[in-house]
């Protein structure tokens, strides 16, 4: 929120409907990993083509998908458009913006929309939708607070005059972010849960970060905040600016969260001056029983997958939001999970709303070797235009398992290579492309990193690298 905008704008090669059709499609049997956006946005925001777009909130119900997101107007504002297979996208338009003279007069951002039965105490009227959002009254973006607006048509919004969630420590909030970035869902019985980032709470609490959840029975008045556990079994942490959704059938909470960005003192970056914010490239999908989330104990999240530049084809990937139903539930879409997010380069004028879908299926993917204009490209994920797949060199796990090692997808300029080094040997990390055994097991075979012509890295199942130079054993892929 509160980004400073540069004039750069990268025009996407395609627009509108094609990718979204995958979002609404039926589950595809036998697939695994993610169906990525192939480095393409869903659309250009024609209301402001050179502006930034991020933090989407998405509801699909009755055959219509509605998307609200934070974008650039005179400052941060909230845009909307809807989609149906019959009519395509409605025009993008600003549906909510700062109120002059109010607590949110500088900007509004980070929408999270939920359907329910809400009565606005300010006007006594009933509404079918509530939108929680971040707002602030100052240009640095300090002292954020969480606001609330109501609607019956998802487009015309009535702002509640006061913030409904304030920072835990108002004094600390005067010099830092405060509280905001809300995410919502209903449990279908007792009301709404609202998750927020709050950077004013106690720091360094073991097993917890800066995410809190509050419960409201009426949408306006909240109980005390509970700190959200932030540790996953794979060692990841659940971080600010996450989205949450619920599966009431299983009683589980899902979270999609940003993982650490590139550390530009250690790897090659496009925008090291604004590291790490402008080098965010990877997200993690996790789940945990709702009872554990609310328990106050440092429970651990279960990893379900990783979404990164290796999958999406975008250098930057950030500010995610789930596709959910009106109550914030994932149940109608499971076992598939679809995530909307902002993809682009480090420069805000390139940030476009895009999506990726994790279909149901196996826990492994083929490691494909392709050849194109800049040599070989080996990955389980995105392969750029102009490349032709030669063959698979084996199969990799999509999640870590005992006895496995992570294979990182890396870039050195336009050249791509795999590495066991999480820092990509000082080059640019694109994210983990999979996991292979460290030692031979039945049903596996060795794979080697090779180099041809001094710069063309590739992977081979042959120890002699097919007559080229071996750079060592990467591990053992599944047959």
Coordinates of C-alpha atoms in Angstrom, one line a residue:
X1 CA 0.0 0.0 0.0
X2 CA 1.2 3.5 -0.7
X3 CA 3.6 2.6 -3.5
X4 CA 5.5 5.3 -5.3
X5 CA 4.8 4.8 -9.0
X6 CA 7.3 4.9 -11.8
X7 CA 6.1 5.7 -15.4
X8 CA 7.2 2.3 -16.8
X9 CA 4.5 0.2 -18.4
X10 CA 5.0 -3.2 -20.0
X11 CA 2.1 -4.0 -22.4
X12 CA 1.1 -7.7 -22.0
X13 CA 0.9 -9.8 -25.1
X14 CA -2.7 -10.9 -24.5
X15 CA -5.7 -9.7 -22.5
X16 CA -9.0 -10.6 -21.1
X17 CA -10.8 -13.9 -21.2
X18 CA -8.6 -16.8 -22.1
X19 CA -6.9 -17.5 -18.8
X20 CA -9.9 -17.0 -16.6
X21 CA -11.7 -19.8 -18.4
X22 CA -9.3 -22.2 -16.5
X23 CA -10.4 -20.7 -13.2
X24 CA -14.0 -21.7 -13.8
X25 CA -13.3 -25.1 -15.4
X26 CA -14.0 -28.4 -13.8
X27 CA -11.1 -30.2 -12.0
X28 CA -8.6 -31.9 -14.3
X29 CA -7.9 -35.5 -13.2
X30 CA -4.3 -36.6 -12.9
X31 CA -2.6 -33.2 -12.8
X32 CA -0.3 -31.9 -10.1
X33 CA 1.5 -28.7 -9.2
X34 CA 0.1 -25.5 -10.6
X35 CA -1.4 -24.4 -13.9
X36 CA 0.3 -21.1 -14.2
X37 CA -0.6 -18.0 -16.1
X38 CA 2.2 -18.5 -18.6
X39 CA 3.5 -15.0 -17.9
X40 CA 0.2 -13.5 -19.0
X41 CA -2.2 -11.2 -17.0
X42 CA -5.9 -11.7 -16.9
X43 CA -6.5 -8.2 -18.2
X44 CA -5.1 -4.7 -18.6
X45 CA -7.0 -2.3 -16.3
X46 CA -8.3 0.0 -19.1
X47 CA -9.4 2.5 -16.5
X48 CA -5.7 3.2 -15.8
X49 CA -3.5 1.1 -18.2
X50 CA -0.2 2.4 -16.7
X51 CA -1.2 2.0 -13.1
X52 CA -0.5 -0.7 -10.5
X53 CA -2.9 -3.4 -9.6
X54 CA -2.6 -5.8 -6.7
X55 CA -4.3 -7.4 -3.6
X56 CA -7.3 -9.0 -5.3
X57 CA -10.4 -10.2 -3.5
X58 CA -12.4 -12.7 -5.5
X59 CA -15.9 -14.2 -5.1
X60 CA -17.5 -16.7 -7.5
X61 CA -21.2 -17.3 -7.0
X62 CA -24.2 -18.0 -9.3
X63 CA -22.0 -18.2 -12.3
X64 CA -20.4 -14.8 -11.8
X65 CA -16.9 -14.0 -10.7
X66 CA -16.3 -10.6 -9.1
X67 CA -12.9 -9.2 -8.6
X68 CA -12.0 -6.2 -6.4
X69 CA -8.5 -5.0 -6.1
X70 CA -6.2 -2.2 -5.1
X71 CA -5.1 0.0 -7.9
X72 CA -3.9 3.5 -8.8
X73 CA -6.3 6.4 -9.0
X74 CA -5.2 9.7 -7.6
X75 CA -3.9 7.5 -4.9
X76 CA -4.7 3.9 -3.8
X77 CA -8.3 3.2 -4.7
X78 CA -10.4 0.0 -5.1
X79 CA -11.4 -1.2 -8.6
X80 CA -14.0 -3.8 -9.6
X81 CA -14.9 -5.9 -12.5
X82 CA -17.1 -9.0 -13.0
X83 CA -16.8 -11.9 -15.3
X84 CA -19.3 -14.5 -16.8
X85 CA -18.5 -17.0 -19.5
X86 CA -21.4 -15.6 -21.5
X87 CA -20.5 -11.9 -21.4
X88 CA -16.8 -11.8 -20.5
X89 CA -15.5 -9.0 -18.3
X90 CA -17.3 -5.9 -17.3
X91 CA -15.3 -2.7 -17.7
X92 CA -12.9 -2.0 -14.9
X93 CA -14.0 1.0 -12.7
X94 CA -13.3 2.6 -9.4
X95 CA -15.9 1.6 -6.9
X96 CA -14.4 2.8 -3.6
X97 CA -12.0 5.7 -2.9
X98 CA -10.8 7.9 0.0
X99 CA -13.3 10.1 1.8
X100 CA -12.1 13.7 2.0
X101 CA -11.8 14.9 5.6
X102 CA -12.1 11.4 7.0
X103 CA -9.7 9.0 8.7
X104 CA -9.2 7.2 5.3
X105 CA -8.6 10.4 3.3
X106 CA -5.2 9.5 1.9
X107 CA -5.9 6.1 0.5
X108 CA -8.0 2.9 0.6
X109 CA -6.6 -0.5 -0.4
X110 CA -6.5 -4.3 0.3
X111 CA -10.2 -5.1 -0.1
X112 CA -11.7 -8.3 1.3
X113 CA -15.4 -8.8 0.4
X114 CA -17.8 -11.3 2.1
X115 CA -21.5 -12.0 1.7
X116 CA -23.8 -12.1 4.7
X117 CA -26.6 -10.2 6.5
X118 CA -25.2 -6.9 7.8
X119 CA -26.9 -4.0 9.4
X120 CA -25.0 -0.7 9.1
X121 CA -25.5 1.1 12.5
X122 CA -24.8 4.4 10.8
X123 CA -27.9 4.3 8.6
X124 CA -29.9 1.4 10.0
X125 CA -30.0 -0.3 6.5
X126 CA -29.5 -3.9 5.8
X127 CA -26.8 -5.0 3.3
X128 CA -25.8 -8.3 1.6
X129 CA -22.1 -7.6 1.3
X130 CA -19.4 -6.2 3.6
X131 CA -15.9 -5.0 2.4
X132 CA -13.1 -4.7 4.9
X133 CA -10.2 -2.6 3.7
X134 CA -7.0 -0.8 4.8
X135 CA -7.1 3.0 5.1
X136 CA -4.9 5.8 6.2
X137 CA -4.9 9.6 6.5
X138 CA -1.2 10.3 5.7
X139 CA 1.2 10.0 2.8
X140 CA 3.9 7.9 4.5
X141 CA 1.2 5.2 5.1
X142 CA 1.6 5.2 8.9
X143 CA -1.2 4.4 11.3
X144 CA -3.2 2.2 9.0
X145 CA -6.6 1.1 10.3
X146 CA -9.1 -1.4 9.0
X147 CA -12.3 0.1 7.6
X148 CA -15.7 -1.3 6.6
X149 CA -18.1 -0.6 3.8
X150 CA -21.5 -2.1 2.8
X151 CA -23.2 -2.9 -0.5
X152 CA -26.2 -4.7 -2.0
X153 CA -25.0 -4.8 -5.6
X154 CA -21.2 -5.3 -5.1
X155 CA -20.5 -2.0 -6.9
X156 CA -22.1 0.8 -4.9
X157 CA -20.5 1.0 -1.4
X158 CA -21.6 2.9 1.7
X159 CA -18.6 3.6 4.0
X160 CA -18.9 3.1 7.7
X161 CA -17.7 6.4 9.2
X162 CA -15.1 5.0 11.7
X163 CA -12.5 2.3 11.4
X164 CA -13.7 -1.0 12.9
X165 CA -10.2 -2.4 13.8
X166 CA -7.6 -0.1 15.2
X167 CA -3.9 -0.9 15.9
X168 CA -3.1 -2.8 19.0
X169 CA -0.7 -0.1 20.1
X170 CA -1.9 3.3 18.7
X171 CA 1.3 5.1 19.9
X172 CA 3.6 2.7 18.0
X173 CA 1.3 3.0 15.0
X174 CA 2.1 6.7 14.6
X175 CA 5.6 5.6 13.3
X176 CA 4.8 2.4 11.4
X177 CA 2.2 0.6 9.3
X178 CA -0.4 0.0 12.0
X179 CA -3.1 -2.6 11.1
X180 CA -4.7 -3.5 7.8
X181 CA -4.5 -6.0 4.9
X182 CA -7.7 -7.8 6.0
X183 CA -8.9 -11.3 5.0
X184 CA -12.3 -12.6 5.9
X185 CA -14.4 -15.8 6.0
X186 CA -17.5 -17.0 7.8
X187 CA -17.7 -20.3 9.7
X188 CA -21.4 -20.5 8.7
X189 CA -22.6 -20.3 12.3
X190 CA -21.2 -17.7 14.6
X191 CA -20.3 -14.8 12.3
X192 CA -17.2 -13.6 10.5
X193 CA -13.5 -14.0 11.2
X194 CA -11.3 -11.1 10.0
X195 CA -7.5 -11.6 9.8
X196 CA -5.3 -8.5 9.7
X197 CA -1.7 -7.6 9.7
X198 CA -0.7 -5.5 12.8
X199 CA 2.9 -4.3 13.2
X200 CA 2.2 -2.7 16.6
X201 CA 1.8 -5.9 18.7
X202 CA 4.4 -7.6 20.9
X203 CA 7.4 -8.7 18.8
X204 CA 9.4 -11.9 18.9
X205 CA 6.7 -14.1 20.3
X206 CA 7.8 -17.7 19.6
X207 CA 5.6 -19.4 17.0
X208 CA 3.7 -16.2 16.1
X209 CA 4.2 -13.2 13.8
X210 CA 2.3 -10.1 13.0
X211 CA -1.1 -11.6 11.9
X212 CA -4.2 -11.5 14.2
X213 CA -7.7 -12.8 13.9
X214 CA -10.8 -11.3 15.4
X215 CA -14.4 -12.6 15.5
X216 CA -17.5 -10.5 14.9
X217 CA -21.1 -11.6 15.1
X218 CA -22.5 -8.5 13.4
X219 CA -19.7 -7.4 11.1
X220 CA -19.0 -4.2 13.0
X221 CA -18.1 -5.0 16.7
X222 CA -15.2 -7.3 17.3
X223 CA -13.9 -9.5 20.1
X224 CA -10.3 -9.5 21.3
X225 CA -7.5 -10.3 18.8
X226 CA -6.0 -13.7 18.8
X227 CA -2.5 -14.1 17.4
X228 CA -2.2 -16.4 14.4
X229 CA 0.4 -19.2 14.4
X230 CA 3.0 -18.5 11.7
X231 CA 5.3 -21.6 11.5
X232 CA 4.9 -24.4 8.9
X233 CA 6.3 -27.9 9.1
X234 CA 8.6 -27.1 6.1
X235 CA 10.2 -24.2 8.0
X236 CA 8.3 -21.5 6.2
X237 CA 6.6 -18.7 8.0
X238 CA 3.2 -17.2 7.5
X239 CA 3.7 -13.5 6.8
X240 CA 1.8 -10.2 6.6
X241 CA -0.3 -9.6 3.5
X242 CA -1.7 -13.1 3.4
X243 CA -5.2 -14.2 2.4
X244 CA -7.2 -16.8 4.3
X245 CA -10.2 -18.9 3.4
X246 CA -12.1 -21.8 5.0
X247 CA -13.2 -25.3 4.2
X248 CA -16.2 -25.8 6.5
X249 CA -16.6 -29.4 5.4
X250 CA -13.2 -30.3 6.8
X251 CA -13.0 -27.5 9.4
X252 CA -9.7 -26.3 7.9
X253 CA -8.3 -22.8 7.3
X254 CA -6.2 -22.3 4.1
X255 CA -3.6 -19.5 3.8
X256 CA -1.7 -18.2 0.8
X257 CA 1.2 -16.2 2.0
X258 CA 4.2 -14.3 0.6
X259 CA 7.6 -16.0 1.3
X260 CA 10.9 -14.2 1.6
X261 CA 12.0 -12.2 -1.5
X262 CA 15.4 -12.2 -3.1
X263 CA 18.2 -10.9 -0.9
X264 CA 20.0 -8.7 -3.3
X265 CA 23.3 -8.7 -1.2
X266 CA 23.5 -12.4 -2.1
X267 CA 21.9 -12.9 -5.5
X268 CA 21.4 -10.9 -8.7
X269 CA 18.3 -8.7 -8.6
X270 CA 16.5 -6.3 -11.0
X271 CA 15.8 -3.7 -8.3
X272 CA 18.3 -4.0 -5.4
X273 CA 17.6 -0.5 -4.2
X274 CA 14.1 -1.5 -3.0
X275 CA 15.0 -5.0 -1.8
X276 CA 13.3 -7.0 -0.5
X277 CA 9.8 -5.5 -1.2
X278 CA 10.4 -5.2 -5.0
X279 CA 12.0 -8.6 -5.1
X280 CA 9.1 -10.7 -3.8
X281 CA 8.7 -13.7 -6.1
X282 CA 7.3 -16.7 -4.2
X283 CA 4.2 -17.6 -2.2
X284 CA 3.3 -20.7 -0.2
X285 CA 0.0 -22.5 0.3
X286 CA -0.8 -24.0 3.7
X287 CA -3.6 -25.3 5.8
X288 CA -4.5 -25.9 9.5
X289 CA -7.6 -26.8 11.4
X290 CA -9.6 -23.8 12.5
X291 CA -9.5 -24.9 16.1
X292 CA -5.7 -24.9 16.0
X293 CA -5.6 -21.4 14.4
X294 CA -7.8 -20.0 17.3
X295 CA -6.2 -22.0 20.1
X296 CA -3.5 -19.5 21.0
X297 CA -0.9 -22.3 20.9
X298 CA 2.0 -22.3 18.4
X299 CA 0.6 -24.9 16.1
X300 CA 2.2 -25.6 12.7
X301 CA 0.8 -25.3 9.2
X302 CA 0.9 -28.1 6.6
X303 CA 2.4 -27.1 3.3
X304 CA 0.4 -27.8 0.1
X305 CA 2.4 -26.1 -2.6
X306 CA 4.6 -23.2 -3.7
X307 CA 3.8 -20.6 -6.3
X308 CA 6.8 -18.7 -7.7
X309 CA 8.5 -17.3 -10.8
X310 CA 9.4 -20.8 -12.0
X311 CA 5.6 -21.5 -12.2
X312 CA 4.2 -18.1 -13.2
X313 CA 6.8 -16.7 -15.6
X314 CA 6.6 -13.4 -13.8
X315 CA 9.7 -11.9 -12.2
X316 CA 7.5 -10.6 -9.3
X317 CA 4.5 -12.4 -7.7
X318 CA 2.8 -10.8 -4.7
X319 CA -0.3 -9.8 -2.8
X320 CA -2.4 -13.0 -3.3
X321 CA -6.1 -13.7 -2.9
X322 CA -8.1 -16.9 -3.1
X323 CA -11.0 -17.6 -5.4
X324 CA -13.8 -18.2 -2.8
X325 CA -17.6 -18.3 -2.6
X326 CA -19.5 -15.4 -1.0
X327 CA -18.9 -16.8 2.5
X328 CA -15.2 -17.0 2.0
X329 CA -15.3 -20.8 1.6
X330 CA -13.1 -22.9 -0.6
X331 CA -15.3 -26.0 -0.3
X332 CA -17.2 -25.5 -3.7
X333 CA -13.9 -25.5 -5.6
X334 CA -11.8 -28.1 -3.7
X335 CA -9.7 -30.1 -4.3
X336 CA -8.7 -27.4 -6.8
X337 CA -7.3 -24.2 -5.3
X338 CA -7.2 -21.0 -7.4
X339 CA -5.1 -18.0 -6.4
X340 CA -5.2 -14.5 -7.9
X341 CA -2.2 -12.2 -7.4
X342 CA -0.2 -9.5 -8.9
X343 CA 2.5 -10.4 -11.4
X344 CA 5.0 -8.2 -13.2
X345 CA 8.4 -6.6 -12.8
X346 CA 9.7 -4.6 -9.8
X347 CA 8.2 -1.4 -11.3
X348 CA 4.6 -0.8 -10.1
X349 CA 3.4 0.2 -13.5
X350 CA 3.8 -3.4 -14.7
X351 CA 1.8 -5.0 -11.9
X352 CA -1.2 -6.8 -13.4
X353 CA -3.8 -9.1 -11.8
X354 CA -3.2 -12.7 -12.8
X355 CA -4.1 -16.2 -11.5
X356 CA -2.8 -19.8 -11.1
X357 CA -4.7 -22.9 -10.3
X358 CA -3.5 -25.9 -8.3
X359 CA -5.5 -28.9 -9.6
X360 CA -6.0 -32.1 -7.7
X361 CA -3.7 -35.0 -8.6
X362 CA -0.4 -36.5 -7.9
X363 CA 2.4 -35.1 -5.8
X364 CA 5.0 -35.1 -8.5
X365 CA 5.7 -33.5 -11.9
X366 CA 7.9 -34.3 -15.0
X367 CA 11.2 -32.4 -15.2
X368 CA 11.1 -31.2 -18.8
X369 CA 14.1 -30.3 -20.8
X370 CA 13.5 -27.8 -23.5
X371 CA 15.7 -26.0 -26.1
X372 CA 15.3 -22.5 -27.5
X373 CA 16.9 -19.2 -28.4
X374 CA 19.1 -19.0 -25.2
X375 CA 20.0 -22.7 -24.9
X376 CA 18.4 -25.2 -22.6
X377 CA 15.7 -24.7 -20.0
X378 CA 14.9 -27.5 -17.5
X379 CA 11.9 -27.1 -15.2
X380 CA 8.6 -28.5 -14.0
X381 CA 7.1 -25.1 -14.5
X382 CA 6.9 -22.3 -17.0
X383 CA 8.9 -22.5 -20.3
X384 CA 9.1 -19.3 -22.3
X385 CA 8.0 -18.9 -26.0
X386 CA 10.3 -20.1 -28.7
X387 CA 11.4 -23.2 -26.7
X388 CA 10.6 -26.8 -27.7
X389 CA 10.5 -29.6 -25.2
X390 CA 13.1 -32.3 -26.0
X391 CA 12.1 -34.8 -23.4
X392 CA 11.6 -35.5 -19.7
X393 CA 14.7 -36.3 -17.7
X394 CA 12.7 -37.7 -14.8
X395 CA 10.0 -36.8 -12.3
X396 CA 10.4 -34.5 -9.2
X397 CA 8.3 -34.3 -6.1
X398 CA 6.3 -31.0 -5.7
X399 CA 6.8 -30.9 -1.9
X400 CA 9.8 -31.8 0.3
X401 CA 9.8 -35.5 1.5
X402 CA 12.3 -37.4 3.7
X403 CA 15.6 -37.9 1.9
X404 CA 15.0 -35.3 -0.8
X405 CA 16.8 -32.1 -1.8
X406 CA 15.4 -29.0 -3.3
X407 CA 16.2 -28.1 -6.9
X408 CA 16.1 -24.4 -7.5
X409 CA 15.2 -22.9 -10.8
X410 CA 17.7 -20.1 -11.6
X411 CA 18.4 -17.5 -14.2
X412 CA 21.6 -15.8 -15.3
X413 CA 20.4 -13.1 -17.7
X414 CA 18.4 -15.0 -20.3
X415 CA 20.1 -18.4 -19.5
X416 CA 18.4 -20.9 -17.2
X417 CA 19.8 -23.6 -15.0
X418 CA 19.1 -25.8 -12.0
X419 CA 21.0 -25.7 -8.7
X420 CA 21.0 -27.3 -5.3
X421 CA 22.0 -23.9 -3.9
X422 CA 19.0 -21.9 -2.6
X423 CA 20.9 -18.7 -3.6
X424 CA 21.3 -19.9 -7.2
X425 CA 25.1 -19.5 -6.9
X426 CA 24.7 -15.7 -6.8
X427 CA 22.4 -15.6 -9.8
X428 CA 18.6 -14.9 -9.8
X429 CA 16.4 -17.4 -8.0
X430 CA 13.0 -18.2 -9.7
X431 CA 11.9 -20.6 -7.0
X432 CA 12.0 -24.3 -6.2
X433 CA 11.0 -26.4 -9.3
X434 CA 10.8 -29.7 -7.3
X435 CA 12.5 -32.1 -5.0
X436 CA 14.7 -35.2 -5.9
X437 CA 16.2 -37.9 -3.8
X438 CA 19.7 -37.2 -2.4
X439 CA 20.7 -40.9 -2.6
X440 CA 19.6 -43.7 -5.0
X441 CA 16.3 -45.5 -4.2
X442 CA 14.4 -48.1 -6.2
X443 CA 12.5 -46.4 -9.0
X444 CA 14.9 -43.5 -9.3
X445 CA 17.9 -42.6 -11.5
X446 CA 20.7 -40.1 -11.3
X447 CA 20.4 -36.7 -13.1
X448 CA 23.5 -34.5 -13.8
X449 CA 24.0 -30.9 -14.5
X450 CA 25.9 -30.3 -17.6
X451 CA 27.3 -27.4 -19.6
X452 CA 27.8 -27.0 -23.4
X453 CA 29.7 -24.2 -25.1
X454 CA 30.7 -22.5 -21.8
X455 CA 27.2 -21.2 -21.0
X456 CA 24.4 -23.6 -22.0
X457 CA 23.5 -25.4 -18.8
X458 CA 21.3 -28.5 -19.1
X459 CA 20.3 -31.7 -17.3
X460 CA 21.1 -35.2 -18.5
X461 CA 20.6 -38.7 -17.3
X462 CA 24.0 -39.7 -18.8
X463 CA 27.0 -39.4 -16.6
X464 CA 29.1 -38.2 -19.6
X465 CA 26.6 -35.4 -20.2
X466 CA 26.1 -36.6 -23.8
X467 CA 29.6 -35.7 -24.7
X468 CA 29.6 -32.3 -22.9
X469 CA 31.1 -31.2 -19.6
X470 CA 29.6 -32.5 -16.3
X471 CA 29.0 -30.0 -13.5
X472 CA 28.1 -32.7 -11.0
X473 CA 25.3 -34.8 -9.7
X474 CA 22.0 -33.0 -8.9
X475 CA 20.3 -36.0 -7.3
X476 CA 18.1 -38.9 -8.2
X477 CA 14.8 -38.2 -10.0
X478 CA 11.9 -40.6 -10.1
X479 CA 11.8 -42.9 -13.2

